[in-house]
Tab-separated table of C-alpha atoms in Angstrom:
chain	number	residue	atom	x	y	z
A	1259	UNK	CA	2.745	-17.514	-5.375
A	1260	UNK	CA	3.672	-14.169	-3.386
A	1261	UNK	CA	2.839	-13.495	0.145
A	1262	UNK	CA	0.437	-11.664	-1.318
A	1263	UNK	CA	-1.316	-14.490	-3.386
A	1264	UNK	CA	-1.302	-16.830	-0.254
A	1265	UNK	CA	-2.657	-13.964	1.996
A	1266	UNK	CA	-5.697	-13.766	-0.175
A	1267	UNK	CA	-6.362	-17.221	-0.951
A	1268	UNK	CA	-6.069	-17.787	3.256
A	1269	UNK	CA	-8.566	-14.685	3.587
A	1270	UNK	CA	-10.753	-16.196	0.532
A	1271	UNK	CA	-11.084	-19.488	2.797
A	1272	UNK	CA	-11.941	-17.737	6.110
A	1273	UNK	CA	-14.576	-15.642	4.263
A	1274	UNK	CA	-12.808	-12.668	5.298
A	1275	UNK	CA	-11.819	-9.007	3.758
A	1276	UNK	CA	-8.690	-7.721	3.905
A	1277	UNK	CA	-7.477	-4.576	5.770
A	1278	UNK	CA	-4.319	-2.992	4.535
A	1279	UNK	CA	-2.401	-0.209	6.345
A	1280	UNK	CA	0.187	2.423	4.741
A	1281	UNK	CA	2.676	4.001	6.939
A	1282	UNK	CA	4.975	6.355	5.866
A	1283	UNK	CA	8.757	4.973	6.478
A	1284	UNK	CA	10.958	6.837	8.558
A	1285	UNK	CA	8.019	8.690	10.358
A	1286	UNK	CA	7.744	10.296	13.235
A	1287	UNK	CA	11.700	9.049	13.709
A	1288	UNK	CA	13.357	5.765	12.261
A	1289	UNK	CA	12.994	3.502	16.004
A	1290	UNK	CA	8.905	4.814	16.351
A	1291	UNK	CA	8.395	3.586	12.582
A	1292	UNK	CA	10.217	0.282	12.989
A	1293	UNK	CA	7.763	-0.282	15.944
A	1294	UNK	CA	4.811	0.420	14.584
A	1295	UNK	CA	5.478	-1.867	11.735
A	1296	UNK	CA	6.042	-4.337	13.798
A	1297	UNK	CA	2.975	-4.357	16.031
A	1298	UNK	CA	1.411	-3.836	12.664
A	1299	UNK	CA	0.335	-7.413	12.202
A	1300	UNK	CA	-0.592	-8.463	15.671
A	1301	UNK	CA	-3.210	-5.047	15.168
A	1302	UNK	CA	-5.162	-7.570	12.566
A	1303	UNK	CA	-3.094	-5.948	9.705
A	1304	UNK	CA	-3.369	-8.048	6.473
A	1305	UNK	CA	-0.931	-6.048	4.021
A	1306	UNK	CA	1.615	-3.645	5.250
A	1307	UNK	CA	1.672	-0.751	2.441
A	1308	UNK	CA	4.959	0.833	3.500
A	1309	UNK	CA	5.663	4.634	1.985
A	1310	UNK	CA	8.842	5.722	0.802
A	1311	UNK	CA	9.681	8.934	1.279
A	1312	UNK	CA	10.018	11.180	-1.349
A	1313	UNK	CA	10.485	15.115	-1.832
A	1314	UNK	CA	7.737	15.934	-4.521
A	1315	UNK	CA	4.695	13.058	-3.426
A	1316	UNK	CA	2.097	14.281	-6.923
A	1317	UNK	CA	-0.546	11.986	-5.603
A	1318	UNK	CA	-0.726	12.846	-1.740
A	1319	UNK	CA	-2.427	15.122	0.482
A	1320	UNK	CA	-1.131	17.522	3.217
A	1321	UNK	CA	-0.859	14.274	5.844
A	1322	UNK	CA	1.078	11.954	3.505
A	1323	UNK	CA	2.953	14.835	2.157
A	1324	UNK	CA	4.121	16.032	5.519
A	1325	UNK	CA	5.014	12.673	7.011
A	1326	UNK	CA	7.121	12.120	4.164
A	1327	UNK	CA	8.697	15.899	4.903
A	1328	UNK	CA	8.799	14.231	8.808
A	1329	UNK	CA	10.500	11.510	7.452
A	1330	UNK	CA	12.847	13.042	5.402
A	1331	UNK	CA	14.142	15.586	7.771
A	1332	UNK	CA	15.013	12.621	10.575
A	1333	UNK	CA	17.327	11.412	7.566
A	1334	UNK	CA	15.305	8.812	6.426
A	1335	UNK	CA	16.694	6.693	2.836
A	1336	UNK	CA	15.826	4.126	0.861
A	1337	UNK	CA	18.008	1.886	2.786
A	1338	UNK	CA	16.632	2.886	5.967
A	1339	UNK	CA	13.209	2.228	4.382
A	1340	UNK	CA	14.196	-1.253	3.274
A	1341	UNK	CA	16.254	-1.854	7.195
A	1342	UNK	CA	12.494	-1.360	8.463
A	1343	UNK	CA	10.819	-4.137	6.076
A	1344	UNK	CA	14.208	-6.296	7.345
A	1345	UNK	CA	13.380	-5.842	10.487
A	1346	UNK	CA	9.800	-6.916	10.137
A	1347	UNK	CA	11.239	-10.391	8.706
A	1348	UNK	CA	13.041	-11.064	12.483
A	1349	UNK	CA	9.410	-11.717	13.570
A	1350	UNK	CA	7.283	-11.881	10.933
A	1351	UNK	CA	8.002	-14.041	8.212
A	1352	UNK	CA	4.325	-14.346	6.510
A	1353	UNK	CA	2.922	-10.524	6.498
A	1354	UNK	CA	2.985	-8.965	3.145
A	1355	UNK	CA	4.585	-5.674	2.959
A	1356	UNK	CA	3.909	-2.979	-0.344
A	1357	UNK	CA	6.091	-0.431	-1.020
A	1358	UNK	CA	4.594	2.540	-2.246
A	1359	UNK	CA	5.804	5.751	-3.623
A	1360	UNK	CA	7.718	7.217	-7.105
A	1361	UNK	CA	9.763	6.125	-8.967
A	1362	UNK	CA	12.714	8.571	-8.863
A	1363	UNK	CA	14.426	6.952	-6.183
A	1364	UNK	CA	14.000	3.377	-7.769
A	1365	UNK	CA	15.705	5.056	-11.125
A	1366	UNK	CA	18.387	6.514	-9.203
A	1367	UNK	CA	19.305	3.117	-7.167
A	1368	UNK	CA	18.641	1.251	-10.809
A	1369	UNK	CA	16.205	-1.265	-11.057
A	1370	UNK	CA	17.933	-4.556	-11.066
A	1371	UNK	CA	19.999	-3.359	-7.852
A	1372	UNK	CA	16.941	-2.051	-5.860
A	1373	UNK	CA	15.121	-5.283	-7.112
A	1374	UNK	CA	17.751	-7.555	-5.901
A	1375	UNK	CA	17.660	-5.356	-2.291
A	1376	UNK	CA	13.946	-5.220	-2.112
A	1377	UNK	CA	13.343	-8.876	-2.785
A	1378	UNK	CA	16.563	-9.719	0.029
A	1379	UNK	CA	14.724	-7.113	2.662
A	1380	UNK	CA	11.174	-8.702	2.311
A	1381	UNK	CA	9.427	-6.736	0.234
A	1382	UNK	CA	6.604	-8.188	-1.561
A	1383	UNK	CA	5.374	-6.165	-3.913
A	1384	UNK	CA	5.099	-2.168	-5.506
A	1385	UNK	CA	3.102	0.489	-6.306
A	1386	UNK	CA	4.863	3.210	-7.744
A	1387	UNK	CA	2.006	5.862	-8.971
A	1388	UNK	CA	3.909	7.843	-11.498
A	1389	UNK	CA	4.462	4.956	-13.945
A	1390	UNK	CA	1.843	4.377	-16.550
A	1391	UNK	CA	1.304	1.077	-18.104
A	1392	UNK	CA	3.024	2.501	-21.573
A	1393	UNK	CA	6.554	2.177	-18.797
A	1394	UNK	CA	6.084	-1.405	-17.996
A	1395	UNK	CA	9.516	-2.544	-19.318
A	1396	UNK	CA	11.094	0.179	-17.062
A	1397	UNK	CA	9.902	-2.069	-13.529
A	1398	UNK	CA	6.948	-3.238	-13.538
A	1399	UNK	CA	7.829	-6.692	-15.894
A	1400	UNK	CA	11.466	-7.013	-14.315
A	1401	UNK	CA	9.969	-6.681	-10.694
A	1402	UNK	CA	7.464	-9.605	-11.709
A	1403	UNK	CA	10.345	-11.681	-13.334
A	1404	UNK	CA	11.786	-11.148	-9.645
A	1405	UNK	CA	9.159	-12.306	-7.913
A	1406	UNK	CA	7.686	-8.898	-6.747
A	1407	UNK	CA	3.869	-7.914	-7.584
A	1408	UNK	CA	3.604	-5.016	-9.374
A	1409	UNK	CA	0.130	-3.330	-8.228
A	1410	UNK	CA	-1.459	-0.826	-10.268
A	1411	UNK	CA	-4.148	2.101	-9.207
A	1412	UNK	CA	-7.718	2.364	-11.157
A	1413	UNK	CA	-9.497	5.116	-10.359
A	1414	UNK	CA	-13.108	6.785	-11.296
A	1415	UNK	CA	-11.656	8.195	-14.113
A	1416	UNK	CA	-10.109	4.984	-15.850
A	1417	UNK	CA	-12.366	3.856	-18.421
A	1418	UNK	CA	-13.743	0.848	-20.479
A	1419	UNK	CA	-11.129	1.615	-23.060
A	1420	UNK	CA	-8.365	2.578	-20.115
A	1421	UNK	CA	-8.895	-0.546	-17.609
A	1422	UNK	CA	-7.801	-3.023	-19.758
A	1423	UNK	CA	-3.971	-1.588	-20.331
A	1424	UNK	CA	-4.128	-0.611	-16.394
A	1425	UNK	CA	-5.013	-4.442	-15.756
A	1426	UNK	CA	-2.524	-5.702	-18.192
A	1427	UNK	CA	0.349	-6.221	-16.225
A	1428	UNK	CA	-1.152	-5.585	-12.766
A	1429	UNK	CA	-0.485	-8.732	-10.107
A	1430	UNK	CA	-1.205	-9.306	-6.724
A	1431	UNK	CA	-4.312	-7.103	-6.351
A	1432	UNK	CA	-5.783	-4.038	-8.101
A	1433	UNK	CA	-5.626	-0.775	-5.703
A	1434	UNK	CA	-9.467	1.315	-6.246
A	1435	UNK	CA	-9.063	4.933	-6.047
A	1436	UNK	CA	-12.161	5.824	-4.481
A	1437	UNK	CA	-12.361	9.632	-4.760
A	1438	UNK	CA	-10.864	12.043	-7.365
A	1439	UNK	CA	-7.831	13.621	-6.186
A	1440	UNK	CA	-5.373	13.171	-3.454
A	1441	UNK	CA	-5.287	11.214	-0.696
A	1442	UNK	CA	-6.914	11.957	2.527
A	1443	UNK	CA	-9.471	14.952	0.907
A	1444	UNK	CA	-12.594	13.249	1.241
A	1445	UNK	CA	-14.834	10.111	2.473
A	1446	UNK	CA	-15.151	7.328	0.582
A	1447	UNK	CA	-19.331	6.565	-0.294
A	1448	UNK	CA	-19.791	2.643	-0.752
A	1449	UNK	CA	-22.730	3.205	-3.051
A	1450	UNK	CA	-20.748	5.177	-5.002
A	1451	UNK	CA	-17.724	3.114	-5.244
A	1452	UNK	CA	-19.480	-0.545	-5.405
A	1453	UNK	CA	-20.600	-0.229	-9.143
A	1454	UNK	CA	-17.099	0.575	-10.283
A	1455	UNK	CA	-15.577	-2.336	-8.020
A	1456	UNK	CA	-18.191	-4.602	-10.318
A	1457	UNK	CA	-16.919	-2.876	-13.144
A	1458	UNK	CA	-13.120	-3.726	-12.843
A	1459	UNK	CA	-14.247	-6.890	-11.201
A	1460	UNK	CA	-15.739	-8.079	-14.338
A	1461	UNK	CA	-12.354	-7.582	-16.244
A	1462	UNK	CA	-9.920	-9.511	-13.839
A	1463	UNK	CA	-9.765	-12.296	-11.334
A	1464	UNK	CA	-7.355	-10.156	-8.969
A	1465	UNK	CA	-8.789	-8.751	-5.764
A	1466	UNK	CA	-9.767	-5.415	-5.533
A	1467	UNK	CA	-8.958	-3.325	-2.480
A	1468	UNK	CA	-10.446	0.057	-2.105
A	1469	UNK	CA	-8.442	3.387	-0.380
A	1470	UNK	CA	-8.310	6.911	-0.444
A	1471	UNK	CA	-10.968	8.245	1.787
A	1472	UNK	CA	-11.594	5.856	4.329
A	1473	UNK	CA	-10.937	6.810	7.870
A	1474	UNK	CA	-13.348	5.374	10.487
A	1475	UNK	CA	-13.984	1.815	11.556
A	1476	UNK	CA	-17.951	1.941	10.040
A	1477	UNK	CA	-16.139	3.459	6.622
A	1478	UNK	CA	-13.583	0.499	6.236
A	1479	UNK	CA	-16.609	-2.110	7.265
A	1480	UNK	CA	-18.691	-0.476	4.472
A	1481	UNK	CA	-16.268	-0.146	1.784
A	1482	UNK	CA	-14.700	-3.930	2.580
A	1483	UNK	CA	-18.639	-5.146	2.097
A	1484	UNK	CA	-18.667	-4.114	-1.648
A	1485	UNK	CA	-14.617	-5.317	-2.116
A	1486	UNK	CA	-11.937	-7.426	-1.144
A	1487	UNK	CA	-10.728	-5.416	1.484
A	1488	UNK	CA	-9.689	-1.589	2.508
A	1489	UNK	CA	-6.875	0.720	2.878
A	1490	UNK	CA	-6.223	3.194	5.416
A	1491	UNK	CA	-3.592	5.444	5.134
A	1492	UNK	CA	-4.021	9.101	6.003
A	1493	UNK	CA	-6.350	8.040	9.159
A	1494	UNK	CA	-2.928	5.941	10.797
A	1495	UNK	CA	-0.572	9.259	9.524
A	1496	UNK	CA	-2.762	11.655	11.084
A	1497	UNK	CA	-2.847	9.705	14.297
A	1498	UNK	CA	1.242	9.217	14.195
A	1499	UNK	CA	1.605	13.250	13.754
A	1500	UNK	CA	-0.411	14.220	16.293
A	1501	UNK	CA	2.067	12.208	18.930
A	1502	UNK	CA	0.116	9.563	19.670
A	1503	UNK	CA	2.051	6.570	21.699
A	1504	UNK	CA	2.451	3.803	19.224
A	1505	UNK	CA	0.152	1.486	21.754
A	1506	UNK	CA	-2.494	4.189	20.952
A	1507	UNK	CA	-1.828	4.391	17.282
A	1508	UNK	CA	-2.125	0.617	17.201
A	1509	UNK	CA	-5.224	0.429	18.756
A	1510	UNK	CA	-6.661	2.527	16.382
A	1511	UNK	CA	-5.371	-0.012	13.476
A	1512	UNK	CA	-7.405	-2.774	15.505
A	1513	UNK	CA	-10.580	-0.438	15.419
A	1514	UNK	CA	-9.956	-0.178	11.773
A	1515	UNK	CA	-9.290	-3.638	11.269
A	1516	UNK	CA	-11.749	-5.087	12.973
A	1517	UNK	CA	-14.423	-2.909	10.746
A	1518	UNK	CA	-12.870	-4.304	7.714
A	1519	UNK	CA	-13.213	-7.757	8.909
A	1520	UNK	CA	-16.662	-7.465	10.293
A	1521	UNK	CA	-17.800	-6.811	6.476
């Protein structure tokens, strides 16, 4: 059992939905970011999905993509990215934390290394979007073996014939695409996106959360009705790059949160 595992099963008992947040690591500046993540939890955040930076991000928008430029330019690593999940783990010993991103600087590290380092920092699981489930022996089965989740995306374009090679290997929950394309380009439509939650639903026992598209507190209570829970993600970014002061950001996350859990 993951932090994961044990979050759901608590939220399962309270008759509760999840609400998952992504922040981008490193962004606006390496101190900001280590403070949001750590009022990330007392904002009624489930999951922390924490983004590493990377220089060519296939599957984001314009927000995620320039927080991650943001991010970059104050120097930001994968060490530094891994010193903010540590420093979660001072205070908060029970919040999941996801990282998401590519692969490329997992390859360059090498897996058992960056394994070894993510599983010492905190981290409790991945998603890494540019690995199909043809590359499991490359991470996803030696990140299980260490005790990491390995999360995989499903998206309106995965199929009957596709879902059950994207489930095969998939642990901790199963991360709905709601829209086609990148993240951040449109809202999310629960009537739209409940008959595919059945559909993977009907093909695993994992929990399915539901992002891309979902920015306002009556989106993420809508979407959390017809799943396990919601992610935001460009919603939070776009509140971080306009300046906000991280009180202000985090109240937003409670607005958010408190939609998801009102479903």
């Amino acid at each position: 059992m993951t932090r994961i595992d044990d979050t759901f099963a608590r939220l399962k008992t309270e008759g509760r939905r999840a609400f998952v947040a992504y922040v981008m690591a490193g962004d606006p500046d390496f101190e900001t970011s280590k403070e949001i993540v750590r009022g990330l939890p007392g904002a009624g955040v489930d999951i922390i999905e924490l983004g590493l930076p990377f220089t060519d991000p296939m599957a984001d928008g314009a927000t995620i993509q320039l927080a991650g430029q943001r991010a970059l330019a104050q120097g930001m690593t994968l060490d530094r990215t891994l010193e903010i999940a540590r420093d979660l783990r001072k205070t908060d010993t029970t919040t999941p934390i996801v990282m998401m991103g590519y692969y490329n600087p997992i390859h360059s590290r090498g897996v058992p290394k960056f394994l070894e380092q993510a599983k010492d920092a905190g981290i409790d699981g991945l998603i890494v979007v540019d690995l199909p489930p043809e590359e499991d022996e490359e991470l996803c089965i030696p990140a299980q073996k260490a005790g990491l989740n390995f999360i995989r995306l499903a998206t309106p374009t995965t199929d009957d014939a596709r879902l059950p090679k994207v489930l095969q290997n998939t642990s901790g929950f199963v991360y709905y695409v709601s829209i086609t394309g990148i993240t951040g380009a449109a809202e999310a439509q629960a009537d739209a996106v409940a008959p595919e939650v059945a559909r993977i639903k009907s093909q695993t026992d994992l929990p399915i959360i539901v992002g891309f598209g979902v920015k306002t507190p009556d989106t993420a209570r809508s979407i959390a009705g017809i799943a396990d829970g919601t992610v935001v993600g460009s919603a939070i970014v776009n509140q971080i790059a306009e300046g906000k002061p991280v009180a202000e950001i985090l109240d937003f996350v409670k607005a958010l949160a408190d939609g998801a859990h009102s479903a």
